[in-house]
Coordinates of C-alpha atoms and ligand atoms in Angstrom, one line a residue:
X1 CA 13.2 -5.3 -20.3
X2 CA 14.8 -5.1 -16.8
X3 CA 17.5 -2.2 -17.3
X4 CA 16.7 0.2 -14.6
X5 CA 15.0 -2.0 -12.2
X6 CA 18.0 -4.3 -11.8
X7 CA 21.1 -2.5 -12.7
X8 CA 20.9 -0.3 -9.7
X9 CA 19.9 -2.7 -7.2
X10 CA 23.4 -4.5 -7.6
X11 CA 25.6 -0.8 -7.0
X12 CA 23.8 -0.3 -3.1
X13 CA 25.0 -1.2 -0.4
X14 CA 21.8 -1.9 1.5
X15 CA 21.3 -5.0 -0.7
X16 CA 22.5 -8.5 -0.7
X17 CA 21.6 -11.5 -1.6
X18 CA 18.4 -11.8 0.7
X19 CA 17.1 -9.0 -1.2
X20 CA 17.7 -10.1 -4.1
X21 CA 15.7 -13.3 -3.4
X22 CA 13.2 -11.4 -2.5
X23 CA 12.8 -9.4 -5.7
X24 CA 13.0 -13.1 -7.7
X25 CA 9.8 -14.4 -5.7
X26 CA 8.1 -11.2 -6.1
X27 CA 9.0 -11.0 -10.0
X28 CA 7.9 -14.5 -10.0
X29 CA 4.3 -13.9 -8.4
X30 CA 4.0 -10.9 -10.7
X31 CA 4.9 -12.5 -13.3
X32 CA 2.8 -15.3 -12.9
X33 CA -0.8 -14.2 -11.1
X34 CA -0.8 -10.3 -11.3
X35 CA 0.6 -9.3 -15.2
X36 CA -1.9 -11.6 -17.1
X37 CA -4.8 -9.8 -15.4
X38 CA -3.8 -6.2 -14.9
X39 CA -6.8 -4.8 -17.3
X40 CA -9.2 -7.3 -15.9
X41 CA -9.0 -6.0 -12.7
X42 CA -8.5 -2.3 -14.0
X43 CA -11.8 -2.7 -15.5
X44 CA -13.5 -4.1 -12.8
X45 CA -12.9 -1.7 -10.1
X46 CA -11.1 -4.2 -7.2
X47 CA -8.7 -7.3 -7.3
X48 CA -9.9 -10.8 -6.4
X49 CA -10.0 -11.8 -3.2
X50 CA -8.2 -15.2 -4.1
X51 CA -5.3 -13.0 -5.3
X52 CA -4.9 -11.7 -1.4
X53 CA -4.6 -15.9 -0.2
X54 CA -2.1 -16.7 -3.0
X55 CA -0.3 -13.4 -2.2
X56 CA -0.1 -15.1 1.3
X57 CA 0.8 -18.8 0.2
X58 CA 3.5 -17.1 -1.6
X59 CA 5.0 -15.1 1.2
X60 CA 4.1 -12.0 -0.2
X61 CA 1.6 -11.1 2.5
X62 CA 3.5 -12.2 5.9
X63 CA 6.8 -10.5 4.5
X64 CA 8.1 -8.8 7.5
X65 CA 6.0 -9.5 10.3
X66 CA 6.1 -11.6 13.5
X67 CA 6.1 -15.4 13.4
X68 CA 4.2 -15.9 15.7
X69 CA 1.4 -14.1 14.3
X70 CA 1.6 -15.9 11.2
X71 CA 4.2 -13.7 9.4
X72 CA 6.7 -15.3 7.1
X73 CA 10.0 -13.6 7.4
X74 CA 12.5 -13.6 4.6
X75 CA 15.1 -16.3 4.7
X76 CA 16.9 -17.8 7.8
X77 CA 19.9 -16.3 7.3
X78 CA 19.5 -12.5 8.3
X79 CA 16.7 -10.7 10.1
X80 CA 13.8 -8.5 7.5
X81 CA 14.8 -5.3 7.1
X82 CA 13.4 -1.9 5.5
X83 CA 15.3 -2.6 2.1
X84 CA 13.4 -5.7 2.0
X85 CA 10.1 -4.4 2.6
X86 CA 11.1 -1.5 -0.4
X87 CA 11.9 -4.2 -3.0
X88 CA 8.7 -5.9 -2.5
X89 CA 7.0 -2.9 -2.8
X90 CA 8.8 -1.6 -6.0
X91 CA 8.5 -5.2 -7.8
X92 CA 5.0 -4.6 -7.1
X93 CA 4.9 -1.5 -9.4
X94 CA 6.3 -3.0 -12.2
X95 CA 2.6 -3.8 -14.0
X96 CA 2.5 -0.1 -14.1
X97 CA -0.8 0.0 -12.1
X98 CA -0.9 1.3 -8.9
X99 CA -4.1 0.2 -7.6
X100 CA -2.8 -3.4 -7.5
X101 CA -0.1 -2.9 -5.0
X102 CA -2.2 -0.1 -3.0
X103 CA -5.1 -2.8 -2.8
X104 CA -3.3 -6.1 -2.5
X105 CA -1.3 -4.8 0.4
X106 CA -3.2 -3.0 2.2
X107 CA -2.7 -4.4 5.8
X108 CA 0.5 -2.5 5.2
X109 CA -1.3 0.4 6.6
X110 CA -3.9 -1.1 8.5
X111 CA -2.0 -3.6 10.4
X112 CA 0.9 -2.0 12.0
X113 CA -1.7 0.2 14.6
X114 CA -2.8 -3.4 15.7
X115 CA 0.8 -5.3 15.9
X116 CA 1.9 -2.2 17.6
X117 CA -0.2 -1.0 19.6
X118 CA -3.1 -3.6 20.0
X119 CA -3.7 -5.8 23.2
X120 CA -2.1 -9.5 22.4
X121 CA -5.8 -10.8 22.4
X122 CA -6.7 -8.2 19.3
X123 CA -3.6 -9.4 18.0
X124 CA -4.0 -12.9 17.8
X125 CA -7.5 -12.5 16.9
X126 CA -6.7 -10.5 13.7
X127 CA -3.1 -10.5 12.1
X128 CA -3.2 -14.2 11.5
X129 CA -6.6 -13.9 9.4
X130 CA -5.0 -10.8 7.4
X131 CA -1.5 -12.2 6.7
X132 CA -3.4 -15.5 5.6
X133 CA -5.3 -14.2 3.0
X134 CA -8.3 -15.0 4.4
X135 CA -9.5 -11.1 5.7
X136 CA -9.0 -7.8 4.6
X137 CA -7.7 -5.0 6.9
X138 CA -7.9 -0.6 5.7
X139 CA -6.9 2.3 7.4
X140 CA -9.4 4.9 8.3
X141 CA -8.2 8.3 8.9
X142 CA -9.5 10.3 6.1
X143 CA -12.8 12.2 6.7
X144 CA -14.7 14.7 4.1
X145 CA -13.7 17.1 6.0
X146 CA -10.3 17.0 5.6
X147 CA -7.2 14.7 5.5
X148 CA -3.8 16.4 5.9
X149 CA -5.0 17.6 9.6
X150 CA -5.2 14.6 11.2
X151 CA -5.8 16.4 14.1
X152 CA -9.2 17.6 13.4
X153 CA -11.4 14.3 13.0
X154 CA -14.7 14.3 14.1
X155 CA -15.9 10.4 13.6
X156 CA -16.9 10.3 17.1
X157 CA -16.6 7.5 19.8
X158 CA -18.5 7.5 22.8
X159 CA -18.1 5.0 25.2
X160 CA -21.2 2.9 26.9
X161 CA -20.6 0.1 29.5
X162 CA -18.7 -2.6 27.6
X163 CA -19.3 -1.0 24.4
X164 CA -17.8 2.1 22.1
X165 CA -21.2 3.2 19.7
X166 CA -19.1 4.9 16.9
X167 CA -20.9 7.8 14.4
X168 CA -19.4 9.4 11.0
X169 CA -18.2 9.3 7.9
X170 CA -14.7 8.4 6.4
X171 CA -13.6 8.5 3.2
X172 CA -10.8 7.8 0.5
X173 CA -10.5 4.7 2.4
X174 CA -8.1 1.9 0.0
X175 CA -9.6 -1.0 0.1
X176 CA -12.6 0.3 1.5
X177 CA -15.7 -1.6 0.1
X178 CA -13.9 -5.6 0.5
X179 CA -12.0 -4.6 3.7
X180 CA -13.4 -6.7 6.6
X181 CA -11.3 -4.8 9.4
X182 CA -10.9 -1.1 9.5
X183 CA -8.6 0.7 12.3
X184 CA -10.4 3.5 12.5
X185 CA -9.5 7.2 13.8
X186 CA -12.2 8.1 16.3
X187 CA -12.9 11.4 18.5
X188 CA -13.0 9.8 22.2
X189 CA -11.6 12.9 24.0
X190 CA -11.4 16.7 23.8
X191 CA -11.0 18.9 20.5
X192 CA -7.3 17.8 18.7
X193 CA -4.5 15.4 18.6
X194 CA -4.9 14.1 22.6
X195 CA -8.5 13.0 21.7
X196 CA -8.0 10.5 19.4
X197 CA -7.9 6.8 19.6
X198 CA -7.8 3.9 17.5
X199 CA -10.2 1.8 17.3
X200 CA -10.8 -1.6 15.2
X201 CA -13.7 -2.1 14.0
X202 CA -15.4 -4.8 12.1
X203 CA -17.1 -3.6 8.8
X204 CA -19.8 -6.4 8.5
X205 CA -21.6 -5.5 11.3
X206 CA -24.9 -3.2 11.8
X207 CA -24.9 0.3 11.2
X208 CA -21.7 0.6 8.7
X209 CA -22.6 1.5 5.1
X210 CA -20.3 1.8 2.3
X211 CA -20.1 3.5 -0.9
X212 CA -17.7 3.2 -4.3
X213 CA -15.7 6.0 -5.6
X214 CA -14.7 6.3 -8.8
X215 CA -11.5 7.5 -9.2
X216 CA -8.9 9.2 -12.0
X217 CA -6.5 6.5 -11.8
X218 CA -5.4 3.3 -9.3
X219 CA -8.8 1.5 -10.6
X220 CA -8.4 -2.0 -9.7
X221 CA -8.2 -0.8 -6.0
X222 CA -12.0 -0.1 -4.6
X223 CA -11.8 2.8 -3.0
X224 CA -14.8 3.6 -0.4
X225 CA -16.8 6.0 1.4
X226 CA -17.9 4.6 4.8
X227 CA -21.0 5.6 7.0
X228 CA -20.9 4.8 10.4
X229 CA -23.8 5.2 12.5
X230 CA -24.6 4.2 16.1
X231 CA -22.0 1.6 15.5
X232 CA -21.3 -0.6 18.3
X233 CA -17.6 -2.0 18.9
X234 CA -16.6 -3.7 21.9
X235 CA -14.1 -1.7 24.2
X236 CA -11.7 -4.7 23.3
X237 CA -11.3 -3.4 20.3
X238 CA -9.6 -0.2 21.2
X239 CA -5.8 -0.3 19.7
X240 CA -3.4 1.0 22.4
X241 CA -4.7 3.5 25.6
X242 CA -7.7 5.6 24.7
X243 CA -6.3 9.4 23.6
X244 CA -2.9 8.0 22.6
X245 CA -4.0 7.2 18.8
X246 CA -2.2 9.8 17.0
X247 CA 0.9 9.4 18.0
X248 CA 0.1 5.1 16.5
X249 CA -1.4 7.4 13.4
X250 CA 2.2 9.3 13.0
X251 CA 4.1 6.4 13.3
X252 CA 2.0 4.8 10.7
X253 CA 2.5 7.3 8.3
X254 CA 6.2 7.3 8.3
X255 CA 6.5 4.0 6.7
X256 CA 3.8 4.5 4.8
X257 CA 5.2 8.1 3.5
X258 CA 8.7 6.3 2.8
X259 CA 7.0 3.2 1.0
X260 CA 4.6 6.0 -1.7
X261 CA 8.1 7.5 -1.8
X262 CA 9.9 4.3 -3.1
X263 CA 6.5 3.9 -5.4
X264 CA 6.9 6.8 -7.6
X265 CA 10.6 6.0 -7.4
X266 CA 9.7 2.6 -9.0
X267 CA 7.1 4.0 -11.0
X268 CA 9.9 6.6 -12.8
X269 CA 12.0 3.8 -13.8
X270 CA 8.7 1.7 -14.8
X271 CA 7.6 4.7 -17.5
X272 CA 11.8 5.4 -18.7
X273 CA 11.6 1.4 -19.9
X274 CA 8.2 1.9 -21.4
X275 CA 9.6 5.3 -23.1
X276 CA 12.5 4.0 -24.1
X277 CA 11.3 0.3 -25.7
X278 CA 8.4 3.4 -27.6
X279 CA 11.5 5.3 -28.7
X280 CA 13.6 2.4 -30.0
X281 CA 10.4 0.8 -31.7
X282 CA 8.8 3.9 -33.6
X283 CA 10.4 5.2 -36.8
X284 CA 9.5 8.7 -37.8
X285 CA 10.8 10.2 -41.2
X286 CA 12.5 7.2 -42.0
X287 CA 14.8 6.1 -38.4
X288 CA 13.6 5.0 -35.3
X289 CA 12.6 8.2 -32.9
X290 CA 15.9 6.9 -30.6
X291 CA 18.6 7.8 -33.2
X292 CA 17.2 11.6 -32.8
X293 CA 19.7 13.8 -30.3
X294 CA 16.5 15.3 -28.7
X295 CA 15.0 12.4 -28.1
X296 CA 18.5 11.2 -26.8
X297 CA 18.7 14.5 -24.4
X298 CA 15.2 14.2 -23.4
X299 CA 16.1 10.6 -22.3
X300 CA 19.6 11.2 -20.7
X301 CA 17.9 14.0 -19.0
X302 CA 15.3 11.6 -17.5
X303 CA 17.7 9.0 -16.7
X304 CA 19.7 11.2 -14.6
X305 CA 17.0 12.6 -12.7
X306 CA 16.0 8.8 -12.3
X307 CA 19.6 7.8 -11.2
X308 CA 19.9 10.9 -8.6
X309 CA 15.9 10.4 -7.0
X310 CA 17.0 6.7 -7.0
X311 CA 20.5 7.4 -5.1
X312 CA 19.1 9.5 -2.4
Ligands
FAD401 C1 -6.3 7.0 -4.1 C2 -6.3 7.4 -2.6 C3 -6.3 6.5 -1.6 C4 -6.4 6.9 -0.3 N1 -6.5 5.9 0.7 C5 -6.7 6.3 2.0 C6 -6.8 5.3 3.0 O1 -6.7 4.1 2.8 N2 -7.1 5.8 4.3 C7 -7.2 7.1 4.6 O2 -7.5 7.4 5.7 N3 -7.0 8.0 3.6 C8 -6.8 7.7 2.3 N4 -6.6 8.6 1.3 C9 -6.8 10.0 1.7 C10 -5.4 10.8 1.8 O3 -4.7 10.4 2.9 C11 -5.8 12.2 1.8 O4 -6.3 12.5 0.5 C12 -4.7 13.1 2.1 O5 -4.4 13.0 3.5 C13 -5.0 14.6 1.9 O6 -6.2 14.9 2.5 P1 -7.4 15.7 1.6 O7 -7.6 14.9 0.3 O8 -8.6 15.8 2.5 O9 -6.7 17.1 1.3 P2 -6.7 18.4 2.2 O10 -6.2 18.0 3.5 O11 -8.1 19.0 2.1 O12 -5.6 19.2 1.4 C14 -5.9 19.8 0.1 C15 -4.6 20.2 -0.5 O13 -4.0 21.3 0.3 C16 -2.7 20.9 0.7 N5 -2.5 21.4 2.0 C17 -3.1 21.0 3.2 N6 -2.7 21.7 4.2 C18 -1.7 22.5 3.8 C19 -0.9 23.5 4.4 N7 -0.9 23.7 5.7 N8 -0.1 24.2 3.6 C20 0.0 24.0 2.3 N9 -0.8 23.1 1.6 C21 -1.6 22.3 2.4 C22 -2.7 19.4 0.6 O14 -1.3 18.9 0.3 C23 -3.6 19.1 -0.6 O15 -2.9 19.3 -1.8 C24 -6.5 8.2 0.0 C25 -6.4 9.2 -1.0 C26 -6.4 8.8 -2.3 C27 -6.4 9.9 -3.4

């Protein structure tokens, strides 16, 4: 049933009809190439990668970013905007598994450093292989050590000639054992946040070693543990001046903080329909469980948590 998912859609403000066409080619690539698979891919541990090129062909993938760099845009009438971006992302949660979006869309995170902060060369040379389809692009911030202070990471980059030679170890990293690309955190200054840089670097090349984790939920995304050691990246592949990374890495995060944001949103609404379809389906003691009042407060008392979260 669609009763939360599109009733409040229609009383914002921030949407109109481009958004709404957005949510029907989402539904309809849900629908069609994610929903008949969900425990497939739950059980096997990652998505296919054929999933990420009809996620492109279908707009899914380019949603947002520059033509030029292969990007699809929305429609011709109005310029993309955030809300856009949000109802792609919470038509993405409607399966109910969260590894799938996480995984699928990955160069959500990964991307942006190079768009903006990359050299056009780096650019050109990447985005239009990611928003095809055809590569896979992660984020690398994350260390054992530690991942809410940024500010600390000690994945080293030392730089020789024409050359960075990269050593350590990040981990948590979505996406981690398909991703081709990784724009990596590295330590190429002094101790905290004005030695940092980004740096992108290739994950088929000599030197990086990658290991699963197993996880308590999002299990069709693989989730890796990467080594790095004596890694050699050409200079080119820095993303934006050398020591200036963490300011690309806070930017980052504040679309990436309001898109898990809009997730759980989504994800509230995607449990209340599941709840409520149990409730009107089960019969205990002779009536189905939703003719009970306390199963009637319990789910007005949801709803209206939902409704206020959702208004905000
Ligand atoms: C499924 C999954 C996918 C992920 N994907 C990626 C990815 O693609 N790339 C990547 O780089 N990282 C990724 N991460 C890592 C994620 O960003 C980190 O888990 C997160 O930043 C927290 O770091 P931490 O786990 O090391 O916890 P810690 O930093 O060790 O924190 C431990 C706990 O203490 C709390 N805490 C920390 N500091 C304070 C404080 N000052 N005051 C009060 N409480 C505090 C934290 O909120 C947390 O609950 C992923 C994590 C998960 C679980």
């Amino acid at each position: 049933m669609t009763f939360l998912f599109d009733q409040w859609r229609s009383r914002s403000p921030h949407y109109d009809e481009t958004h709404e066409a957005v949510c029907e080619s989402v539904r309809a690539f849900v629908t069609r190439e994610i929903m008949p698979y969900v425990d497939e891919w739950e059980a096997a541990g990652e998505l296919p990668r054929d999933l990420h090129r009809k996620a492109a062909e279908a707009g899914l993938l380019g949603l947002g970013y520059p033509e030029h760099l292969g990007g699809s845009g929305i429609t011709n009438q109005g310029a993309f905007d955030t809300f856009h971006g949000l109802v792609q992302s919470e038509e993405m949660c409607r399966p109910g598994a969260g590894g799938i979006p996480a995984s699928l869309l990955i160069h959500g995170i990964g991307l942006p450093p190079v768009i903006a902060m990359g050299s056009e060369e780096l650019q050109q040379r990447i985005a239009p292989q990611v928003l095809a389809g055809e590569k896979i692009i992660c984020l690398g911030i994350t260390e054992p050590g530690g991942g809410s202070d940024v500010a600390q990471i000690k994945t080293r980059a030392e730089r020789k000639g024409a050359s960075y030679i990269v050593n350590g170890v990040k981990t948590l990293i979505t996406s981690g054992m398909r991703g081709d690309y990784i724009s990596l955190a590295v330590r190429t200054g002094d101790a905290g946040m004005g030695g940092i840089s980004l740096l992108l670097v290739d994950l088929n090349i000599s030197g990086v070693s990658r290991t699963p984790i197993t996880k308590m939920g999002w299990h069709a995304s693989d989730t890796a543990t990467i080594h790095f050691d004596d890694v050699e990246v050409p200079a080119e592949n820095l993303i934006g001046p050398e020591n200036a990374g963490f300011g690309g890495i806070m930017r980052n995060f504040n679309g990436e903080r309001l898109g898990m944001a809009h997730q759980a949103a989504a994800y509230s609404r995607v449990c209340y329909e599941d709840a409520l379809d149990w409730a009107r389906e089960r019969e205990t003691f002779g009536r189905p469980l939703v003719t009970r009042q306390s199963i009637r407060h319990k789910l007005a008392r949801i709803l209206q948590m939902i409704n206020a979260n959702q208004a905000m």
